[in-house]
mmCIF file of C-alpha atoms in Angstrom:
data_model
loop_
_atom_site.group_PDB
_atom_site.id
_atom_site.type_symbol
_atom_site.label_atom_id
_atom_site.label_comp_id
_atom_site.label_asym_id
_atom_site.label_seq_id
_atom_site.Cartn_x
_atom_site.Cartn_y
_atom_site.Cartn_z
ATOM 1 C CA MET A 1 -71.541 70.439 23.610
ATOM 2 C CA PRO A 2 -72.845 67.257 21.896
ATOM 3 C CA TYR A 3 -74.377 64.653 24.170
ATOM 4 C CA LYS A 4 -71.897 62.015 23.046
ATOM 5 C CA LEU A 5 -69.077 63.993 24.672
ATOM 6 C CA LEU A 6 -70.814 63.721 28.041
ATOM 7 C CA ASN A 7 -70.331 59.951 28.426
ATOM 8 C CA ASN A 8 -68.599 58.845 31.619
ATOM 9 C CA PHE A 9 -68.347 62.415 32.915
ATOM 10 C CA TYR A 10 -70.084 63.862 35.915
ATOM 11 C CA ILE A 11 -70.749 67.501 35.229
ATOM 12 C CA LYS A 12 -71.412 70.159 37.833
ATOM 13 C CA LEU A 13 -71.656 73.840 37.066
ATOM 14 C CA GLN A 14 -70.736 76.634 39.425
ATOM 15 C CA TYR A 15 -72.164 80.019 38.640
ATOM 16 C CA ASN A 16 -72.626 83.494 40.067
ATOM 17 C CA HIS A 17 -75.599 85.828 39.884
ATOM 18 C CA MET A 18 -74.004 88.841 38.377
ATOM 19 C CA SER A 19 -74.975 92.237 39.832
ATOM 20 C CA ILE A 20 -76.995 94.423 37.579
ATOM 21 C CA SER A 21 -76.421 98.165 37.357
ATOM 22 C CA LYS A 22 -79.048 100.623 38.483
ATOM 23 C CA ASP A 23 -79.287 102.058 34.966
ATOM 24 C CA ASP A 24 -81.224 98.965 33.906
ATOM 25 C CA ASN A 25 -84.164 99.903 36.172
ATOM 26 C CA LEU A 26 -84.083 96.374 37.552
ATOM 27 C CA GLU A 27 -83.708 95.067 41.075
ATOM 28 C CA GLN A 28 -80.072 94.898 42.094
ATOM 29 C CA ARG A 29 -79.012 91.448 43.088
ATOM 30 C CA GLU A 30 -76.096 90.446 45.232
ATOM 31 C CA PRO A 31 -73.716 87.855 43.787
ATOM 32 C CA ASN A 32 -73.950 84.377 45.223
ATOM 33 C CA THR A 33 -70.623 82.633 44.825
ATOM 34 C CA ASN A 34 -71.502 79.464 46.692
ATOM 35 C CA LYS A 35 -74.690 78.362 45.011
ATOM 36 C CA THR A 36 -74.389 75.368 42.715
ATOM 37 C CA PHE A 37 -76.849 73.401 40.678
ATOM 38 C CA ASP A 38 -76.761 70.094 38.873
ATOM 39 C CA PHE A 39 -76.701 69.911 35.122
ATOM 40 C CA PRO A 40 -80.142 69.042 33.703
ATOM 41 C CA SER A 41 -80.709 65.292 33.645
ATOM 42 C CA LEU A 42 -79.757 63.550 30.404
ATOM 43 C CA PRO A 43 -80.853 60.195 28.986
ATOM 44 C CA PRO A 44 -79.300 57.412 31.120
ATOM 45 C CA GLU A 45 -77.959 55.579 28.088
ATOM 46 C CA LEU A 46 -75.471 58.396 27.532
ATOM 47 C CA PHE A 47 -73.748 57.596 30.818
ATOM 48 C CA ASN A 48 -74.212 53.811 30.903
ATOM 49 C CA LYS A 49 -71.725 51.437 29.357
ATOM 50 C CA TYR A 50 -71.875 47.795 28.395
ATOM 51 C CA LEU A 51 -69.510 45.401 30.114
ATOM 52 C CA TRP A 52 -67.743 44.493 26.874
ATOM 53 C CA GLU A 53 -66.848 48.161 26.330
ATOM 54 C CA LEU A 54 -64.975 48.275 29.654
ATOM 55 C CA TRP A 55 -63.595 44.728 29.620
ATOM 56 C CA PRO A 56 -60.150 44.751 31.315
ATOM 57 C CA GLY A 57 -58.656 41.794 29.397
ATOM 58 C CA ASN A 58 -57.018 41.670 25.958
ATOM 59 C CA ASN A 59 -60.065 40.263 24.195
ATOM 60 C CA ARG A 60 -61.724 41.780 21.147
ATOM 61 C CA PHE A 61 -65.449 41.976 20.504
ATOM 62 C CA LEU A 62 -67.609 41.866 17.391
ATOM 63 C CA PHE A 63 -71.147 43.064 16.742
ATOM 64 C CA LYS A 64 -71.442 45.107 19.939
ATOM 65 C CA GLY A 65 -70.263 42.400 22.286
ATOM 66 C CA LYS A 66 -72.144 39.452 20.818
ATOM 67 C CA PHE A 67 -68.918 37.616 19.970
ATOM 68 C CA MET A 68 -65.660 37.509 21.908
ATOM 69 C CA LEU A 69 -62.282 36.967 20.237
ATOM 70 C CA GLY A 70 -58.761 36.628 21.551
ATOM 71 C CA PRO A 71 -55.910 39.153 21.394
ATOM 72 C CA HIS A 72 -54.380 40.767 18.312
ATOM 73 C CA CYS A 73 -51.139 38.841 18.719
ATOM 74 C CA ASP A 74 -52.835 35.707 17.316
ATOM 75 C CA ASN A 75 -53.890 37.336 14.054
ATOM 76 C CA LEU A 76 -51.247 35.667 11.867
ATOM 77 C CA HIS A 77 -52.019 32.138 13.067
ATOM 78 C CA PHE A 78 -55.749 32.827 13.085
ATOM 79 C CA TYR A 79 -55.914 34.085 9.495
ATOM 80 C CA CYS A 80 -53.609 31.312 8.245
ATOM 81 C CA THR A 81 -55.957 28.722 9.750
ATOM 82 C CA ILE A 82 -58.951 30.293 8.029
ATOM 83 C CA ALA A 83 -57.035 30.363 4.733
ATOM 84 C CA VAL A 84 -56.175 26.642 5.015
ATOM 85 C CA LEU A 85 -59.787 25.793 5.843
ATOM 86 C CA ILE A 86 -60.865 27.589 2.678
ATOM 87 C CA VAL A 87 -58.123 26.763 0.142
ATOM 88 C CA ILE A 88 -57.685 22.990 0.493
ATOM 89 C CA PRO A 89 -61.400 22.018 0.695
ATOM 90 C CA SER A 90 -62.145 24.425 -2.170
ATOM 91 C CA GLY A 91 -59.501 22.718 -4.286
ATOM 92 C CA PHE A 92 -61.078 19.363 -3.491
ATOM 93 C CA PHE A 93 -64.616 20.406 -4.418
ATOM 94 C CA LEU A 94 -63.662 22.431 -7.496
ATOM 95 C CA LEU A 95 -61.148 20.029 -9.033
ATOM 96 C CA ILE A 96 -62.097 16.467 -8.229
ATOM 97 C CA ALA A 97 -65.476 16.259 -6.456
ATOM 98 C CA ASN A 98 -67.434 16.110 -9.724
ATOM 99 C CA TYR A 99 -65.086 13.466 -11.120
ATOM 100 C CA LEU A 100 -65.463 11.316 -8.001
ATOM 101 C CA TRP A 101 -69.246 11.704 -8.075
ATOM 102 C CA GLU A 102 -69.503 10.597 -11.707
ATOM 103 C CA ASN A 103 -66.758 7.979 -11.983
ATOM 104 C CA VAL A 104 -65.798 6.648 -8.552
ATOM 105 C CA SER A 105 -68.435 6.970 -5.817
ATOM 106 C CA ILE A 106 -70.829 9.552 -4.444
ATOM 107 C CA VAL A 107 -69.906 8.539 -0.901
ATOM 108 C CA ILE A 108 -66.585 10.416 -0.824
ATOM 109 C CA PRO A 109 -67.985 13.843 -1.883
ATOM 110 C CA ILE A 110 -70.961 13.484 0.476
ATOM 111 C CA LEU A 111 -68.796 12.546 3.465
ATOM 112 C CA SER A 112 -66.346 15.309 2.612
ATOM 113 C CA GLY A 113 -69.155 17.864 2.443
ATOM 114 C CA TYR A 114 -70.605 16.763 5.780
ATOM 115 C CA THR A 115 -67.297 16.787 7.636
ATOM 116 C CA TYR A 116 -66.352 20.137 6.118
ATOM 117 C CA VAL A 117 -69.598 21.782 7.254
ATOM 118 C CA ALA A 118 -69.163 20.227 10.719
ATOM 119 C CA CYS A 119 -65.574 21.499 10.891
ATOM 120 C CA ILE A 120 -66.617 25.050 10.053
ATOM 121 C CA CYS A 121 -69.470 24.998 12.583
ATOM 122 C CA PHE A 122 -67.397 23.646 15.461
ATOM 123 C CA TYR A 123 -64.471 25.855 14.496
ATOM 124 C CA PHE A 124 -66.492 29.039 14.998
ATOM 125 C CA LEU A 125 -68.199 27.609 18.074
ATOM 126 C CA THR A 126 -64.750 27.116 19.593
ATOM 127 C CA VAL A 127 -63.558 30.558 18.508
ATOM 128 C CA PHE A 128 -66.578 32.556 19.675
ATOM 129 C CA THR A 129 -67.499 30.625 22.837
ATOM 130 C CA GLU A 130 -66.314 32.238 26.038
ATOM 131 C CA PRO A 131 -63.893 29.572 27.375
ATOM 132 C CA GLY A 132 -64.811 29.822 31.062
ATOM 133 C CA ILE A 133 -63.281 33.134 32.068
ATOM 134 C CA ILE A 134 -63.358 33.973 35.756
ATOM 135 C CA PRO A 135 -63.945 37.741 35.959
ATOM 136 C CA ARG A 136 -61.569 39.946 37.889
ATOM 137 C CA ARG A 137 -62.444 41.397 41.251
ATOM 138 C CA ASN A 138 -63.495 44.763 39.816
ATOM 139 C CA VAL A 139 -65.764 43.043 37.281
ATOM 140 C CA PHE A 140 -67.398 40.999 40.027
ATOM 141 C CA GLU A 141 -67.821 44.148 42.111
ATOM 142 C CA ALA A 142 -69.409 45.963 39.194
ATOM 143 C CA LEU A 143 -71.817 43.077 38.671
ATOM 144 C CA GLY A 144 -72.889 42.884 42.299
ATOM 145 C CA GLY A 145 -70.104 41.418 44.434
ATOM 146 C CA VAL A 146 -67.351 38.815 44.513
ATOM 147 C CA PRO A 147 -68.692 35.275 45.160
ATOM 148 C CA LYS A 148 -67.274 33.595 48.260
ATOM 149 C CA GLU A 149 -65.740 30.828 46.157
ATOM 150 C CA PHE A 150 -63.222 33.368 44.821
ATOM 151 C CA THR A 151 -62.417 35.143 48.095
ATOM 152 C CA ALA A 152 -60.106 34.317 50.991
ATOM 153 C CA ASP A 153 -62.900 32.255 52.570
ATOM 154 C CA VAL A 154 -61.938 29.318 50.367
ATOM 155 C CA ILE A 155 -58.642 28.810 52.193
ATOM 156 C CA PHE A 156 -60.591 27.427 55.143
ATOM 157 C CA THR A 157 -62.328 24.781 53.044
ATOM 158 C CA GLU A 158 -61.113 21.251 52.474
ATOM 159 C CA ASP A 159 -59.535 22.153 49.131
ATOM 160 C CA GLY A 160 -58.192 25.453 50.354
ATOM 161 C CA PRO A 161 -54.489 24.830 49.660
ATOM 162 C CA LEU A 162 -55.274 24.215 45.978
ATOM 163 C CA TYR A 163 -56.640 27.726 45.572
ATOM 164 C CA LYS A 164 -54.086 30.244 44.378
ATOM 165 C CA PHE A 165 -54.324 33.999 44.529
ATOM 166 C CA CYS A 166 -54.030 35.722 41.140
ATOM 167 C CA GLN A 167 -52.156 38.992 41.489
ATOM 168 C CA THR A 168 -53.636 40.359 38.272
ATOM 169 C CA CYS A 169 -57.281 39.412 38.770
ATOM 170 C CA GLU A 170 -57.125 39.763 42.586
ATOM 171 C CA ILE A 171 -59.174 36.625 43.184
ATOM 172 C CA TYR A 172 -58.536 33.152 44.546
ATOM 173 C CA ARG A 173 -58.888 31.001 41.464
ATOM 174 C CA PRO A 174 -60.209 27.414 41.805
ATOM 175 C CA PRO A 175 -58.069 24.311 41.300
ATOM 176 C CA ARG A 176 -57.063 23.584 37.691
ATOM 177 C CA SER A 177 -57.668 27.197 36.706
ATOM 178 C CA HIS A 178 -54.871 29.322 35.321
ATOM 179 C CA HIS A 179 -54.219 32.868 34.185
ATOM 180 C CA CYS A 180 -53.681 33.180 30.422
ATOM 181 C CA THR A 181 -51.002 35.787 29.798
ATOM 182 C CA LYS A 182 -52.111 36.389 26.206
ATOM 183 C CA CYS A 183 -55.783 36.980 26.940
ATOM 184 C CA ASN A 184 -54.969 38.385 30.394
ATOM 185 C CA ASN A 185 -57.811 36.438 32.012
ATOM 186 C CA CYS A 186 -58.126 33.605 34.498
ATOM 187 C CA VAL A 187 -59.763 30.613 32.779
ATOM 188 C CA GLU A 188 -61.535 27.821 34.624
ATOM 189 C CA LEU A 189 -60.257 24.327 33.800
ATOM 190 C CA PHE A 190 -57.621 25.872 31.543
ATOM 191 C CA ASP A 191 -56.319 23.476 28.893
ATOM 192 C CA HIS A 192 -54.202 25.725 26.688
ATOM 193 C CA HIS A 193 -54.278 28.895 24.638
ATOM 194 C CA CYS A 194 -54.615 28.111 20.924
ATOM 195 C CA PRO A 195 -53.385 30.906 18.621
ATOM 196 C CA TYR A 196 -54.839 29.092 15.584
ATOM 197 C CA LEU A 197 -58.290 29.494 17.125
ATOM 198 C CA ASN A 198 -57.551 32.888 18.670
ATOM 199 C CA ASN A 199 -59.011 31.747 21.978
ATOM 200 C CA CYS A 200 -58.278 29.869 25.169
ATOM 201 C CA ILE A 201 -59.504 26.289 25.466
ATOM 202 C CA GLY A 202 -61.218 25.765 28.784
ATOM 203 C CA ALA A 203 -64.284 24.492 30.579
ATOM 204 C CA ARG A 204 -66.871 25.968 28.219
ATOM 205 C CA ASN A 205 -65.392 25.304 24.767
ATOM 206 C CA TYR A 206 -63.235 22.192 25.176
ATOM 207 C CA PHE A 207 -66.020 19.950 23.838
ATOM 208 C CA TYR A 208 -66.316 22.078 20.684
ATOM 209 C CA PHE A 209 -62.539 22.031 20.292
ATOM 210 C CA PHE A 210 -62.310 18.247 20.579
ATOM 211 C CA VAL A 211 -65.150 17.682 18.091
ATOM 212 C CA PHE A 212 -63.552 20.175 15.696
ATOM 213 C CA VAL A 213 -60.179 18.437 15.816
ATOM 214 C CA THR A 214 -61.821 15.026 15.345
ATOM 215 C CA HIS A 215 -63.821 16.144 12.310
ATOM 216 C CA LEU A 216 -60.777 17.917 10.900
ATOM 217 C CA MET A 217 -58.823 14.659 11.000
ATOM 218 C CA MET A 218 -61.750 12.820 9.377
ATOM 219 C CA LEU A 219 -61.943 15.487 6.665
ATOM 220 C CA GLY A 220 -58.243 15.092 5.940
ATOM 221 C CA LEU A 221 -58.510 11.299 5.605
ATOM 222 C CA ILE A 222 -61.572 11.528 3.355
ATOM 223 C CA ASP A 223 -60.035 14.158 1.089
ATOM 224 C CA ILE A 224 -56.758 12.227 0.854
ATOM 225 C CA SER A 225 -58.672 9.142 -0.255
ATOM 226 C CA GLY A 226 -60.461 11.298 -2.825
ATOM 227 C CA PHE A 227 -57.194 12.696 -4.170
ATOM 228 C CA LEU A 228 -55.724 9.197 -4.430
ATOM 229 C CA ALA A 229 -58.821 7.910 -6.246
ATOM 230 C CA PHE A 230 -58.634 10.862 -8.607
ATOM 231 C CA LEU A 231 -54.967 10.164 -9.376
ATOM 232 C CA PHE A 232 -54.921 6.362 -9.622
ATOM 233 C CA TYR A 233 -58.407 4.937 -9.981
ATOM 234 C CA LYS A 234 -58.897 6.042 -13.584
ATOM 235 C CA PRO A 235 -55.640 7.608 -14.779
ATOM 236 C CA GLY A 236 -55.680 10.016 -17.673
ATOM 237 C CA ASP A 237 -59.449 10.807 -17.682
ATOM 238 C CA TYR A 238 -59.987 14.295 -16.307
ATOM 239 C CA ASP A 239 -62.800 15.521 -18.543
ATOM 240 C CA ASP A 240 -65.188 16.042 -15.632
ATOM 241 C CA THR A 241 -63.033 18.572 -13.824
ATOM 242 C CA ILE A 242 -63.637 22.325 -14.086
ATOM 243 C CA ILE A 243 -60.067 22.983 -15.225
ATOM 244 C CA ASN A 244 -59.513 21.049 -18.434
ATOM 245 C CA GLN A 245 -55.720 21.353 -18.576
ATOM 246 C CA THR A 246 -54.586 17.909 -17.423
ATOM 247 C CA GLU A 247 -51.091 19.016 -16.443
ATOM 248 C CA VAL A 248 -52.357 21.891 -14.316
ATOM 249 C CA VAL A 249 -54.878 19.663 -12.569
ATOM 250 C CA LEU A 250 -52.233 17.024 -11.829
ATOM 251 C CA ILE A 251 -49.779 19.565 -10.406
ATOM 252 C CA ILE A 252 -52.393 21.224 -8.189
ATOM 253 C CA THR A 253 -53.735 17.867 -7.037
ATOM 254 C CA VAL A 254 -50.287 16.554 -6.087
ATOM 255 C CA ILE A 255 -49.448 19.756 -4.174
ATOM 256 C CA LEU A 256 -52.760 19.712 -2.294
ATOM 257 C CA SER A 257 -52.341 15.999 -1.554
ATOM 258 C CA LEU A 258 -48.884 16.458 -0.065
ATOM 259 C CA ALA A 259 -49.919 19.481 2.003
ATOM 260 C CA LEU A 260 -53.057 17.747 3.201
ATOM 261 C CA SER A 261 -51.132 14.599 4.130
ATOM 262 C CA ILE A 262 -48.714 16.552 6.324
ATOM 263 C CA LEU A 263 -51.528 18.471 8.009
ATOM 264 C CA THR A 264 -53.569 15.316 8.559
ATOM 265 C CA ILE A 265 -50.639 13.565 10.258
ATOM 266 C CA LEU A 266 -50.146 16.523 12.627
ATOM 267 C CA ILE A 267 -53.865 16.828 13.336
ATOM 268 C CA GLY A 268 -54.089 13.074 13.886
ATOM 269 C CA ILE A 269 -51.361 13.264 16.530
ATOM 270 C CA LEU A 270 -53.208 16.146 18.196
ATOM 271 C CA CYS A 271 -56.488 14.218 18.104
ATOM 272 C CA ILE A 272 -54.927 11.110 19.667
ATOM 273 C CA PHE A 273 -53.295 13.267 22.344
ATOM 274 C CA HIS A 274 -56.582 14.874 23.363
ATOM 275 C CA PHE A 275 -58.377 11.548 23.234
ATOM 276 C CA SER A 276 -55.873 10.262 25.808
ATOM 277 C CA LEU A 277 -56.499 13.387 27.905
ATOM 278 C CA CYS A 278 -60.221 12.641 27.897
ATOM 279 C CA LEU A 279 -59.541 9.114 29.145
ATOM 280 C CA THR A 280 -57.318 10.309 31.994
ATOM 281 C CA GLY A 281 -59.270 13.496 32.814
ATOM 282 C CA GLU A 282 -56.179 15.681 32.438
ATOM 283 C CA THR A 283 -55.655 18.987 30.714
ATOM 284 C CA THR A 284 -52.812 19.789 28.357
ATOM 285 C CA LYS A 285 -51.164 22.006 30.970
ATOM 286 C CA GLU A 286 -51.398 19.259 33.593
ATOM 287 C CA ARG A 287 -49.960 16.658 31.225
ATOM 288 C CA ILE A 288 -47.000 18.879 30.376
ATOM 289 C CA ARG A 289 -46.306 19.755 34.022
ATOM 290 C CA GLY A 290 -46.872 16.207 35.232
ATOM 291 C CA ASN A 291 -49.720 17.177 37.569
ATOM 292 C CA LYS A 292 -52.478 14.775 38.448
ATOM 293 C CA GLY A 293 -55.727 15.193 36.568
ATOM 294 C CA SER A 294 -59.244 14.136 37.429
ATOM 295 C CA LYS A 295 -61.179 10.945 36.895
ATOM 296 C CA LYS A 296 -63.967 12.986 35.344
ATOM 297 C CA CYS A 297 -63.760 13.694 31.624
ATOM 298 C CA MET A 298 -63.616 17.371 30.678
ATOM 299 C CA PHE A 299 -66.772 17.042 28.558
ATOM 300 C CA TRP A 300 -69.080 16.962 31.579
ATOM 301 C CA ARG A 301 -68.372 20.321 33.117
ATOM 302 C CA ASN A 302 -70.500 23.278 34.101
ATOM 303 C CA LYS A 303 -70.829 25.336 30.949
ATOM 304 C CA LYS A 304 -72.671 28.329 32.391
ATOM 305 C CA SER A 305 -70.908 31.633 31.883
ATOM 306 C CA ARG A 306 -70.158 33.717 34.977
ATOM 307 C CA PHE A 307 -70.921 37.049 33.314
ATOM 308 C CA ASN A 308 -72.919 38.713 30.579
ATOM 309 C CA LEU A 309 -70.812 40.774 28.216
ATOM 310 C CA ARG A 310 -73.834 42.803 27.142
ATOM 311 C CA ALA A 311 -74.805 43.706 30.699
ATOM 312 C CA LEU A 312 -75.550 47.414 30.901
ATOM 313 C CA LEU A 313 -73.605 49.080 33.691
ATOM 314 C CA SER A 314 -74.677 52.248 35.412
ATOM 315 C CA SER A 315 -72.268 55.101 36.005
ATOM 316 C CA GLU A 316 -71.639 53.888 39.548
ATOM 317 C CA GLN A 317 -70.916 50.351 38.374
ATOM 318 C CA ALA A 318 -68.622 51.624 35.621
ATOM 319 C CA LYS A 319 -66.431 53.316 38.260
ATOM 320 C CA HIS A 320 -65.068 49.891 39.194
ATOM 321 C CA LEU A 321 -63.936 49.273 35.620
ATOM 322 C CA SER A 322 -62.924 52.784 34.502
ATOM 323 C CA PRO A 323 -60.715 54.287 37.217
ATOM 324 C CA ASN A 324 -59.691 57.104 34.882
ATOM 325 C CA SER A 325 -63.169 58.600 34.649
ATOM 326 C CA ILE A 326 -62.947 62.368 35.102
ATOM 327 C CA GLU A 327 -65.285 64.767 36.821
ATOM 328 C CA ILE A 328 -65.389 68.041 34.976
ATOM 329 C CA GLU A 329 -66.013 71.202 36.917
ATOM 330 C CA MET A 330 -66.182 74.533 35.240
ATOM 331 C CA SER A 331 -64.448 77.239 37.155
ATOM 332 C CA LYS A 332 -66.232 80.346 38.337
ATOM 333 C CA SER A 333 -64.408 82.575 35.889
ATOM 334 C CA ASP A 334 -65.023 80.328 32.877
ATOM 335 C CA SER A 335 -68.706 79.903 33.631
ATOM 336 C CA SER A 336 -69.272 83.598 34.196
ATOM 337 C CA ARG A 337 -67.596 84.769 30.998
ATOM 338 C CA GLU A 338 -69.374 82.490 28.538
#
């Protein structure tokens, strides 16, 4: 049997010493039906598992647990966002950036390039940063034990009534933390789940999210000004564009301008909304429910993760996360006939 098939299984063989006939001129041995022996020791890495391989939530992982993504249900929104981030800026740089550089001003293409690079960087930082997930009880137990701040001991503290017991995670989650039904995790300082980013927005990635939204609004305003300068600053002169057909360039430019204007208005509203949240110390969920926030802005929060996705778990630790692990025992008849 290949070694790979032995992962997560505890193997014990039962065997009998078969009696040998006298014709073999060998010592006759009595059968021993009770004696057992352990299977020869195998490399530990065959039995050990990484935490990301046994993660109980709905998250996905890339590059052997180095990056965490949200659930599959966000794929449509997630891919549409990536397409918009590629198509509209590409149209700007391919169609009009050279014209603006040569005939209008180099400032607009430079600012557009900077904000676009910043948007991409903070976009993926928001997507791949663990948002502040509070592990479930079995994850804590596998990693060494549940901290007191997530046990029933917290109900005796001053803020005890604010702690709520999560039936799914089996922990007492801190104030302002909520269980995300899509990711199936409790998230500390939960703001909202964003399907366009395929991730929750919480204590550890809210700063990246806010900077991304701000730069995205700036990028929209800069590109709109570039489109307007391309259309009205020097009408009729489009020799510096890659596509030389004037009619095609005009049609594409007008379509991109209208689409970008609508998106910029929506993103601007979102940016203003989150700027107001930063001033009041609220989260999106608290604002919608009318709950009181905090005087402290969400930027200055503890950003240390509570777990390591690439932590290597022993077979004993993995029992807490894989309750369906099976112990294979070969029967006496099967082992004796092979």
